[in-house]
Amino acid sequence: MPDDGRVVLVTGGAAGLGAAVADAVAGEGGTPVLLDVRAPADGIEHELVELADARAAEAAVARVAGRHGRLDAVVAAAGVD
């Protein structure tokens, strides 16, 4: 887990495993940024995006990278059972 403010993009971060990863990143001093179709309940920075739409996902990642000047890690936790 990051300990120096690393920017970590987490797909599917509004709930479940993605939310747990985001909480762990924040707990270790990192900056989680979530990509999801729903906003997270806890107010963590996020982009609302349907990840099945490749162009929309690419644009969301570009916005996040532009805001932070970098991305240090990506955790792909989006999915449906």
mmCIF file of C-alpha atoms in Angstrom:
data_model
loop_
_atom_site.group_PDB
_atom_site.id
_atom_site.type_symbol
_atom_site.label_atom_id
_atom_site.label_comp_id
_atom_site.label_asym_id
_atom_site.label_seq_id
_atom_site.Cartn_x
_atom_site.Cartn_y
_atom_site.Cartn_z
ATOM 1 C CA MET A 1 0.000 0.000 0.000
ATOM 2 C CA PRO A 2 1.194 3.512 -0.717
ATOM 3 C CA ASP A 3 2.602 5.582 2.104
ATOM 4 C CA ASP A 4 3.642 8.763 0.347
ATOM 5 C CA GLY A 5 0.577 10.240 -1.314
ATOM 6 C CA ARG A 6 0.640 8.010 -4.360
ATOM 7 C CA VAL A 7 -2.367 8.400 -6.626
ATOM 8 C CA VAL A 8 -4.167 5.075 -7.004
ATOM 9 C CA LEU A 9 -6.999 4.672 -9.512
ATOM 10 C CA VAL A 10 -9.562 2.102 -8.346
ATOM 11 C CA THR A 11 -12.217 0.820 -10.727
ATOM 12 C CA GLY A 12 -15.476 -0.246 -9.131
ATOM 13 C CA GLY A 13 -14.549 1.675 -6.008
ATOM 14 C CA ALA A 14 -18.013 2.727 -4.836
ATOM 15 C CA ALA A 15 -18.747 -0.583 -3.100
ATOM 16 C CA GLY A 16 -17.418 -4.018 -2.249
ATOM 17 C CA LEU A 17 -13.795 -4.916 -2.879
ATOM 18 C CA GLY A 18 -13.067 -1.642 -4.671
ATOM 19 C CA ALA A 19 -14.312 0.385 -1.700
ATOM 20 C CA ALA A 20 -12.185 -1.719 0.648
ATOM 21 C CA VAL A 21 -9.122 -1.111 -1.532
ATOM 22 C CA ALA A 22 -9.833 2.630 -1.608
ATOM 23 C CA ASP A 23 -10.146 2.706 2.188
ATOM 24 C CA ALA A 24 -6.851 0.824 2.559
ATOM 25 C CA VAL A 25 -5.074 3.186 0.151
ATOM 26 C CA ALA A 26 -6.368 6.223 2.048
ATOM 27 C CA GLY A 27 -5.471 4.613 5.365
ATOM 28 C CA GLU A 28 -1.869 4.263 4.251
ATOM 29 C CA GLY A 29 -1.620 7.894 3.153
ATOM 30 C CA GLY A 30 -2.343 7.401 -0.539
ATOM 31 C CA THR A 31 -4.882 9.206 -2.670
ATOM 32 C CA PRO A 32 -7.534 6.857 -4.030
ATOM 33 C CA VAL A 33 -9.520 8.054 -7.035
ATOM 34 C CA LEU A 34 -12.501 5.913 -7.966
ATOM 35 C CA LEU A 35 -14.069 5.101 -11.312
ATOM 36 C CA ASP A 36 -17.609 3.756 -11.017
ATOM 37 C CA VAL A 37 -21.159 4.157 -12.294
ATOM 38 C CA ARG A 38 -22.167 5.226 -8.763
ATOM 39 C CA ALA A 39 -20.728 7.847 -6.444
ATOM 40 C CA PRO A 40 -19.148 6.468 -3.269
ATOM 41 C CA ALA A 41 -21.015 7.094 -0.035
ATOM 42 C CA ASP A 42 -17.940 8.444 1.762
ATOM 43 C CA GLY A 43 -17.118 11.330 -0.588
ATOM 44 C CA ILE A 44 -13.812 9.972 -1.901
ATOM 45 C CA GLU A 45 -12.725 11.641 -5.142
ATOM 46 C CA HIS A 46 -14.348 9.877 -8.074
ATOM 47 C CA GLU A 47 -15.352 9.986 -11.719
ATOM 48 C CA LEU A 48 -18.765 8.683 -12.723
ATOM 49 C CA VAL A 49 -18.186 6.459 -15.737
ATOM 50 C CA GLU A 50 -19.500 3.293 -17.355
ATOM 51 C CA LEU A 51 -16.314 1.279 -17.753
ATOM 52 C CA ALA A 52 -17.863 -0.810 -20.531
ATOM 53 C CA ASP A 53 -17.700 2.377 -22.641
ATOM 54 C CA ALA A 54 -14.023 2.415 -23.636
ATOM 55 C CA ARG A 55 -13.984 6.037 -24.783
ATOM 56 C CA ALA A 56 -15.691 7.253 -21.622
ATOM 57 C CA ALA A 57 -13.279 5.220 -19.474
ATOM 58 C CA GLU A 58 -10.266 6.592 -21.356
ATOM 59 C CA ALA A 59 -11.545 10.162 -20.918
ATOM 60 C CA ALA A 60 -12.118 9.624 -17.176
ATOM 61 C CA VAL A 61 -8.583 8.285 -16.699
ATOM 62 C CA ALA A 62 -7.182 11.247 -18.634
ATOM 63 C CA ARG A 63 -9.094 13.689 -16.412
ATOM 64 C CA VAL A 64 -7.776 12.044 -13.248
ATOM 65 C CA ALA A 65 -4.193 11.977 -14.537
ATOM 66 C CA GLY A 66 -4.518 15.601 -15.593
ATOM 67 C CA ARG A 67 -5.781 16.701 -12.171
ATOM 68 C CA HIS A 68 -3.041 14.877 -10.289
ATOM 69 C CA GLY A 69 -0.237 15.077 -12.815
ATOM 70 C CA ARG A 70 0.291 11.330 -12.598
ATOM 71 C CA LEU A 71 -1.134 7.921 -11.726
ATOM 72 C CA ASP A 72 1.019 5.665 -9.588
ATOM 73 C CA ALA A 73 -1.133 2.530 -9.625
ATOM 74 C CA VAL A 74 -4.371 1.074 -10.943
ATOM 75 C CA VAL A 75 -6.504 -1.507 -9.158
ATOM 76 C CA ALA A 76 -9.114 -3.145 -11.400
ATOM 77 C CA ALA A 77 -11.874 -4.164 -8.999
ATOM 78 C CA ALA A 78 -14.934 -3.470 -11.151
ATOM 79 C CA GLY A 79 -17.091 -6.429 -12.045
ATOM 80 C CA VAL A 80 -20.446 -8.106 -11.772
ATOM 81 C CA ASP A 81 -21.208 -11.627 -10.591
#
